[in-house]
């Protein structure tokens, strides 16, 4: 990625039309606190580079507020269903409010992990074998019989996680058959459908993609080494419990394939502006797609900011450029 010659925010301000942005954070999901942390970080970064921004929640005051004081563009820092399943973005589209990030339809696809896996596999991307089933299937056909078929088909160990959602909520590695029912119950606390996936042992990496106007480009991979061995919610958001290496300690050819995979996923799913793909690099150097995030975390322990820094860029400048690309055309 080439370094910009000048900040587009400074250019816009010089014309007497300073960028006014709204950062959306919060929402009523399991990931509310993480979203608020991301939103606060975005607000601070934008203020540092001279963007006039305010933090707003996704509540009943949002649309009247945007109508009364229109923003040039909105930055969606909402995690979980509110910010990632496409519904809020569809409403912003109805209201004619420009925003940074992927369109509603692409978000709906990415939010549905089994559907996203199907699309990227069709696009030639390697992803672990899986099965996704709703709670009703286990209830109607008998959990024991269905679980036996899953183990016979996919083997052990397995990764069990909700078919939608983020922050690894409800996700568990299962190595013993007897632990599978409890893992399934835990997943159903976060959604009606569970995704059971063949576990791939290897190096876990976060592959961020950003598009500043010249097409999507992959940032340096972030290698994730959780102290517990499992990158769960606690490991993600508790400072000190996970070690990160940016760029990831991968061979050059493997790093190149990982970058290509991230861009291919971004394009195959119709994503825009920014995304983060989670993947595993197995011992043979194969890169396996796990899932993609249309609203990557932007907290102090999040991987997208690490990747931006590793690429030699300033996070505030990247965020402001994304906003400026989507901003309403100034009225003369």
Short mmCIF file of C-alpha atoms in Angstrom, two decimals:
data_model
loop_
_atom_site.label_atom_id
_atom_site.label_comp_id
_atom_site.label_asym_id
_atom_site.label_seq_id
_atom_site.Cartn_x
_atom_site.Cartn_y
_atom_site.Cartn_z
CA UNK A 1 0.00 0.00 0.00
CA UNK A 2 1.37 3.40 -0.89
CA UNK A 3 1.58 6.10 1.75
CA UNK A 4 -0.71 9.09 1.02
CA UNK A 5 0.98 12.36 0.21
CA UNK A 6 -1.43 14.38 2.31
CA UNK A 7 -4.35 13.82 4.63
CA UNK A 8 -7.67 14.07 2.78
CA UNK A 9 -9.16 15.52 5.95
CA UNK A 10 -6.67 18.40 5.82
CA UNK A 11 -7.48 18.93 2.15
CA UNK A 12 -11.20 19.02 2.87
CA UNK A 13 -10.75 21.40 5.78
CA UNK A 14 -8.71 23.71 3.59
CA UNK A 15 -11.78 24.08 1.37
CA UNK A 16 -13.78 25.29 4.36
CA UNK A 17 -15.78 22.07 4.65
CA UNK A 18 -14.37 20.11 7.60
CA UNK A 19 -15.47 16.50 7.74
CA UNK A 20 -18.19 15.77 10.30
CA UNK A 21 -18.44 12.13 11.30
CA UNK A 22 -20.57 10.02 13.60
CA UNK A 23 -19.07 6.89 15.17
CA UNK A 24 -21.66 4.23 15.96
CA UNK A 25 -20.85 2.02 18.94
CA UNK A 26 -22.65 0.09 21.64
CA UNK A 27 -25.82 -1.67 20.57
CA UNK A 28 -27.73 -4.29 22.51
CA UNK A 29 -25.67 -7.42 21.90
CA UNK A 30 -23.28 -9.61 23.87
CA UNK A 31 -20.46 -7.53 22.38
CA UNK A 32 -21.70 -4.13 23.57
CA UNK A 33 -18.74 -3.37 25.84
CA UNK A 34 -16.21 -4.35 23.18
CA UNK A 35 -18.03 -2.13 20.68
CA UNK A 36 -17.97 0.83 23.04
CA UNK A 37 -14.25 0.33 23.51
CA UNK A 38 -13.74 0.21 19.71
CA UNK A 39 -15.89 3.31 19.24
CA UNK A 40 -14.00 5.28 21.86
CA UNK A 41 -10.70 4.34 20.24
CA UNK A 42 -11.97 5.40 16.80
CA UNK A 43 -13.20 8.70 18.22
CA UNK A 44 -9.82 9.43 19.80
CA UNK A 45 -7.95 8.57 16.61
CA UNK A 46 -10.21 10.77 14.48
CA UNK A 47 -9.93 13.69 16.89
CA UNK A 48 -6.15 13.39 16.76
CA UNK A 49 -6.14 13.88 12.98
CA UNK A 50 -8.63 16.74 13.05
CA UNK A 51 -11.95 15.05 12.29
CA UNK A 52 -15.02 16.47 14.04
CA UNK A 53 -16.65 13.27 15.29
CA UNK A 54 -19.16 12.24 17.93
CA UNK A 55 -20.04 8.88 19.44
CA UNK A 56 -23.64 7.67 19.04
CA UNK A 57 -25.39 4.49 20.12
CA UNK A 58 -27.68 2.44 17.91
CA UNK A 59 -30.89 3.31 19.69
CA UNK A 60 -34.19 5.13 19.12
CA UNK A 61 -32.42 8.50 19.11
CA UNK A 62 -30.06 7.62 16.28
CA UNK A 63 -32.21 8.30 13.21
CA UNK A 64 -33.82 11.51 14.52
CA UNK A 65 -30.36 12.72 15.53
CA UNK A 66 -28.87 12.00 12.11
CA UNK A 67 -31.83 13.72 10.43
CA UNK A 68 -31.51 16.82 12.63
CA UNK A 69 -27.73 17.07 12.30
CA UNK A 70 -26.61 15.09 9.23
CA UNK A 71 -23.13 13.62 9.30
CA UNK A 72 -20.91 13.59 6.23
CA UNK A 73 -20.30 9.91 6.94
CA UNK A 74 -20.82 7.32 9.66
CA UNK A 75 -18.18 4.90 10.92
CA UNK A 76 -19.77 1.67 12.12
CA UNK A 77 -17.85 0.40 15.15
CA UNK A 78 -20.70 -1.87 16.23
CA UNK A 79 -19.92 -5.55 16.81
CA UNK A 80 -22.32 -8.46 16.97
CA UNK A 81 -25.65 -8.58 15.16
CA UNK A 82 -26.35 -4.85 15.43
CA UNK A 83 -23.34 -3.86 13.40
CA UNK A 84 -22.55 -6.93 11.35
CA UNK A 85 -25.72 -8.68 10.15
CA UNK A 86 -26.57 -5.93 7.66
CA UNK A 87 -29.84 -4.76 9.23
CA UNK A 88 -28.59 -1.42 10.57
CA UNK A 89 -26.75 -0.70 7.33
CA UNK A 90 -29.93 -1.37 5.38
CA UNK A 91 -31.68 1.26 7.51
CA UNK A 92 -28.82 3.71 6.94
CA UNK A 93 -29.26 3.08 3.22
CA UNK A 94 -32.98 3.83 3.52
CA UNK A 95 -32.14 7.07 5.31
CA UNK A 96 -29.53 8.03 2.71
CA UNK A 97 -26.75 8.09 5.31
CA UNK A 98 -23.31 7.18 3.91
CA UNK A 99 -21.18 4.87 6.02
CA UNK A 100 -17.80 3.17 6.05
CA UNK A 101 -17.92 -0.55 5.54
CA UNK A 102 -19.54 -3.33 3.60
CA UNK A 103 -23.06 -3.07 2.13
CA UNK A 104 -26.01 -4.69 3.86
CA UNK A 105 -26.27 -7.74 1.59
CA UNK A 106 -22.56 -8.56 1.92
CA UNK A 107 -22.80 -8.21 5.70
CA UNK A 108 -25.71 -10.64 5.84
CA UNK A 109 -23.66 -13.18 3.91
CA UNK A 110 -20.50 -12.75 6.00
CA UNK A 111 -22.53 -12.87 9.24
CA UNK A 112 -23.79 -16.36 8.34
CA UNK A 113 -20.57 -18.32 8.85
CA UNK A 114 -21.69 -21.53 7.07
CA UNK A 115 -22.93 -19.51 4.08
CA UNK A 116 -19.68 -17.52 3.97
CA UNK A 117 -17.65 -20.73 4.08
CA UNK A 118 -19.66 -22.12 1.17
CA UNK A 119 -19.07 -19.00 -0.94
CA UNK A 120 -15.34 -18.79 -0.29
CA UNK A 121 -14.87 -22.52 -0.88
CA UNK A 122 -16.56 -22.08 -4.26
CA UNK A 123 -14.08 -19.26 -4.91
CA UNK A 124 -11.22 -21.70 -4.39
CA UNK A 125 -10.41 -20.88 -0.76
CA UNK A 126 -9.51 -23.74 1.60
CA UNK A 127 -11.74 -23.99 4.69
CA UNK A 128 -12.18 -26.82 7.23
CA UNK A 129 -15.05 -29.25 6.59
CA UNK A 130 -18.14 -28.42 8.63
CA UNK A 131 -21.78 -29.04 9.35
CA UNK A 132 -24.28 -26.45 10.59
CA UNK A 133 -27.52 -27.50 12.24
CA UNK A 134 -30.31 -25.71 14.11
CA UNK A 135 -31.31 -26.61 17.64
CA UNK A 136 -34.57 -28.10 16.36
CA UNK A 137 -32.68 -30.85 14.47
CA UNK A 138 -31.11 -32.17 17.65
CA UNK A 139 -34.41 -31.94 19.49
CA UNK A 140 -36.44 -33.73 16.81
CA UNK A 141 -33.95 -36.41 15.70
CA UNK A 142 -32.21 -37.01 19.00
CA UNK A 143 -29.01 -35.26 19.99
CA UNK A 144 -27.04 -38.45 20.59
CA UNK A 145 -27.66 -39.91 17.14
CA UNK A 146 -26.88 -36.65 15.36
CA UNK A 147 -23.69 -36.05 17.35
CA UNK A 148 -22.51 -39.59 16.58
CA UNK A 149 -22.90 -38.87 12.86
CA UNK A 150 -21.01 -35.59 13.18
CA UNK A 151 -18.06 -37.24 14.92
CA UNK A 152 -18.04 -40.09 12.41
CA UNK A 153 -17.94 -37.58 9.54
CA UNK A 154 -15.59 -34.90 10.90
CA UNK A 155 -13.58 -36.77 13.51
CA UNK A 156 -12.00 -35.26 16.63
CA UNK A 157 -10.99 -32.70 17.73
CA UNK A 158 -13.72 -30.29 16.63
CA UNK A 159 -14.39 -26.58 16.88
CA UNK A 160 -17.93 -25.82 18.01
CA UNK A 161 -19.25 -22.28 17.66
CA UNK A 162 -22.41 -20.31 16.98
CA UNK A 163 -23.19 -20.05 13.26
CA UNK A 164 -23.21 -16.27 13.63
CA UNK A 165 -21.61 -13.86 16.04
CA UNK A 166 -18.16 -12.68 16.92
CA UNK A 167 -15.55 -12.29 19.64
CA UNK A 168 -15.36 -16.11 19.92
CA UNK A 169 -18.41 -16.06 22.19
CA UNK A 170 -19.56 -19.65 22.72
CA UNK A 171 -16.67 -21.10 20.69
CA UNK A 172 -14.97 -24.18 22.13
CA UNK A 173 -12.48 -26.79 21.05
CA UNK A 174 -13.80 -30.29 21.77
CA UNK A 175 -11.34 -33.17 21.97
CA UNK A 176 -13.51 -35.77 23.70
CA UNK A 177 -16.90 -37.10 22.58
CA UNK A 178 -18.30 -36.75 26.09
CA UNK A 179 -17.61 -33.00 26.06
CA UNK A 180 -19.52 -32.37 22.85
CA UNK A 181 -23.08 -32.09 24.28
CA UNK A 182 -22.07 -29.40 26.80
CA UNK A 183 -20.26 -27.44 24.07
CA UNK A 184 -23.38 -27.55 21.93
CA UNK A 185 -25.54 -26.27 24.79
CA UNK A 186 -23.10 -23.41 25.35
CA UNK A 187 -23.33 -22.43 21.68
CA UNK A 188 -27.12 -22.47 21.68
CA UNK A 189 -27.02 -19.78 24.36
CA UNK A 190 -25.80 -17.40 21.60
CA UNK A 191 -27.97 -18.49 18.70
CA UNK A 192 -30.30 -21.12 17.29
CA UNK A 193 -27.77 -22.71 14.90
CA UNK A 194 -24.43 -24.29 15.71
CA UNK A 195 -21.44 -24.66 13.39
CA UNK A 196 -19.31 -27.75 14.01
CA UNK A 197 -16.01 -27.63 12.18
CA UNK A 198 -13.06 -29.96 11.84
CA UNK A 199 -10.30 -28.59 14.06
CA UNK A 200 -7.14 -27.59 12.21
CA UNK A 201 -3.98 -27.39 14.30
CA UNK A 202 -1.55 -24.67 13.36
CA UNK A 203 -0.71 -20.99 13.60
CA UNK A 204 -3.73 -18.73 14.05
CA UNK A 205 -3.53 -15.48 12.09
CA UNK A 206 -5.65 -12.39 11.61
CA UNK A 207 -5.57 -11.06 8.05
CA UNK A 208 -6.76 -7.48 7.74
CA UNK A 209 -7.77 -5.90 4.43
CA UNK A 210 -8.29 -2.21 3.71
CA UNK A 211 -9.36 -0.37 0.56
CA UNK A 212 -8.41 3.29 0.42
CA UNK A 213 -9.43 3.74 -3.18
CA UNK A 214 -7.06 1.57 -5.18
CA UNK A 215 -8.70 -1.76 -4.45
CA UNK A 216 -8.47 -4.08 -1.43
CA UNK A 217 -4.98 -4.70 -0.10
CA UNK A 218 -3.89 -7.04 2.66
CA UNK A 219 -2.02 -5.65 5.65
CA UNK A 220 0.70 -7.67 7.41
CA UNK A 221 -0.69 -10.78 9.11
CA UNK A 222 -0.96 -10.82 12.89
CA UNK A 223 0.04 -14.09 14.55
CA UNK A 224 -2.00 -14.97 17.63
CA UNK A 225 -0.51 -16.99 20.50
CA UNK A 226 -2.97 -17.26 23.42
CA UNK A 227 -1.50 -18.24 26.77
CA UNK A 228 -4.28 -20.77 27.31
CA UNK A 229 -3.93 -22.27 23.84
CA UNK A 230 -7.44 -21.15 22.89
CA UNK A 231 -8.20 -17.68 21.53
CA UNK A 232 -11.52 -17.27 23.34
CA UNK A 233 -13.30 -14.12 24.53
CA UNK A 234 -11.13 -13.76 27.63
CA UNK A 235 -7.91 -14.24 25.66
CA UNK A 236 -9.03 -11.67 23.09
CA UNK A 237 -9.89 -8.82 25.42
CA UNK A 238 -7.72 -9.27 28.52
CA UNK A 239 -4.35 -7.56 28.06
CA UNK A 240 -1.44 -9.91 28.70
CA UNK A 241 -3.24 -13.20 28.07
CA UNK A 242 -2.32 -13.38 24.39
CA UNK A 243 0.97 -12.77 22.63
CA UNK A 244 0.87 -11.19 19.17
CA UNK A 245 3.52 -11.13 16.46
CA UNK A 246 3.17 -8.59 13.67
CA UNK A 247 4.06 -9.45 11.04
CA UNK A 248 3.33 -13.11 11.69
CA UNK A 249 6.29 -15.48 11.82
CA UNK A 250 5.51 -17.09 8.49
CA UNK A 251 7.69 -18.01 5.54
CA UNK A 252 7.50 -15.40 2.80
CA UNK A 253 5.58 -17.65 0.41
CA UNK A 254 3.07 -18.60 3.11
CA UNK A 255 2.59 -14.96 4.12
CA UNK A 256 1.94 -14.12 0.46
CA UNK A 257 -0.67 -16.88 0.17
CA UNK A 258 -2.33 -15.70 3.37
CA UNK A 259 -2.55 -12.16 1.98
CA UNK A 260 -4.01 -13.46 -1.28
CA UNK A 261 -6.59 -15.50 0.64
CA UNK A 262 -7.72 -12.46 2.63
CA UNK A 263 -8.21 -10.36 -0.49
CA UNK A 264 -10.00 -13.21 -2.27
CA UNK A 265 -12.39 -13.61 0.67
CA UNK A 266 -13.02 -9.85 0.76
CA UNK A 267 -13.86 -9.82 -2.94
CA UNK A 268 -15.80 -13.11 -3.08
CA UNK A 269 -18.17 -11.93 -0.34
CA UNK A 270 -18.60 -8.47 -1.85
CA UNK A 271 -17.08 -6.67 1.14
CA UNK A 272 -15.99 -3.03 1.09
CA UNK A 273 -13.53 -0.68 2.82
CA UNK A 274 -12.20 -2.95 5.56
CA UNK A 275 -12.43 -6.50 6.83
CA UNK A 276 -10.52 -9.00 8.92
CA UNK A 277 -10.28 -12.67 8.02
CA UNK A 278 -9.40 -15.22 10.69
CA UNK A 279 -7.40 -18.18 9.44
CA UNK A 280 -5.20 -21.08 10.50
CA UNK A 281 -1.88 -21.94 8.85
CA UNK A 282 -1.33 -25.68 9.16
CA UNK A 283 2.11 -27.29 9.44
CA UNK A 284 2.22 -27.94 5.68
CA UNK A 285 1.84 -24.21 4.96
CA UNK A 286 -1.80 -24.43 3.86
CA UNK A 287 -3.92 -21.42 4.86
CA UNK A 288 -7.43 -22.34 6.06
CA UNK A 289 -10.23 -19.77 6.16
CA UNK A 290 -12.26 -19.75 9.37
CA UNK A 291 -14.48 -16.66 9.28
CA UNK A 292 -14.51 -13.00 8.32
CA UNK A 293 -15.39 -9.88 10.28
CA UNK A 294 -16.98 -6.91 8.52
CA UNK A 295 -16.57 -4.70 11.60
CA UNK A 296 -13.10 -5.56 12.95
CA UNK A 297 -12.33 -4.74 16.55
CA UNK A 298 -10.47 -1.49 17.11
CA UNK A 299 -9.66 -1.79 20.81
CA UNK A 300 -6.17 -1.62 22.32
CA UNK A 301 -5.88 -5.42 22.00
CA UNK A 302 -7.42 -5.68 18.51
CA UNK A 303 -5.56 -7.01 15.49
CA UNK A 304 -6.64 -4.50 12.82
CA UNK A 305 -4.78 -1.58 14.49
CA UNK A 306 -1.73 -3.82 14.93
CA UNK A 307 -1.75 -4.62 11.22
CA UNK A 308 -2.14 -0.95 10.26
CA UNK A 309 0.84 -0.02 12.41
CA UNK A 310 2.92 -2.90 11.03
CA UNK A 311 2.23 -1.60 7.52
CA UNK A 312 3.76 1.73 8.53
CA UNK A 313 0.50 3.67 8.52
CA UNK A 314 -1.23 5.87 11.05
CA UNK A 315 -4.56 4.47 12.24
CA UNK A 316 -6.21 7.88 12.51
CA UNK A 317 -5.21 8.73 8.96
CA UNK A 318 -6.52 5.40 7.63
CA UNK A 319 -9.86 5.86 9.41
CA UNK A 320 -10.20 9.45 8.19
CA UNK A 321 -9.44 8.42 4.62
CA UNK A 322 -12.11 5.73 4.76
CA UNK A 323 -14.62 8.30 6.02
CA UNK A 324 -13.64 10.85 3.40
CA UNK A 325 -14.15 8.29 0.61
CA UNK A 326 -17.71 7.69 1.78
CA UNK A 327 -18.59 11.25 2.76
CA UNK A 328 -21.45 13.19 1.20
CA UNK A 329 -20.37 15.50 -1.59
CA UNK A 330 -19.97 19.00 -0.10
CA UNK A 331 -22.74 21.34 -1.19
CA UNK A 332 -21.59 24.59 -2.75
#
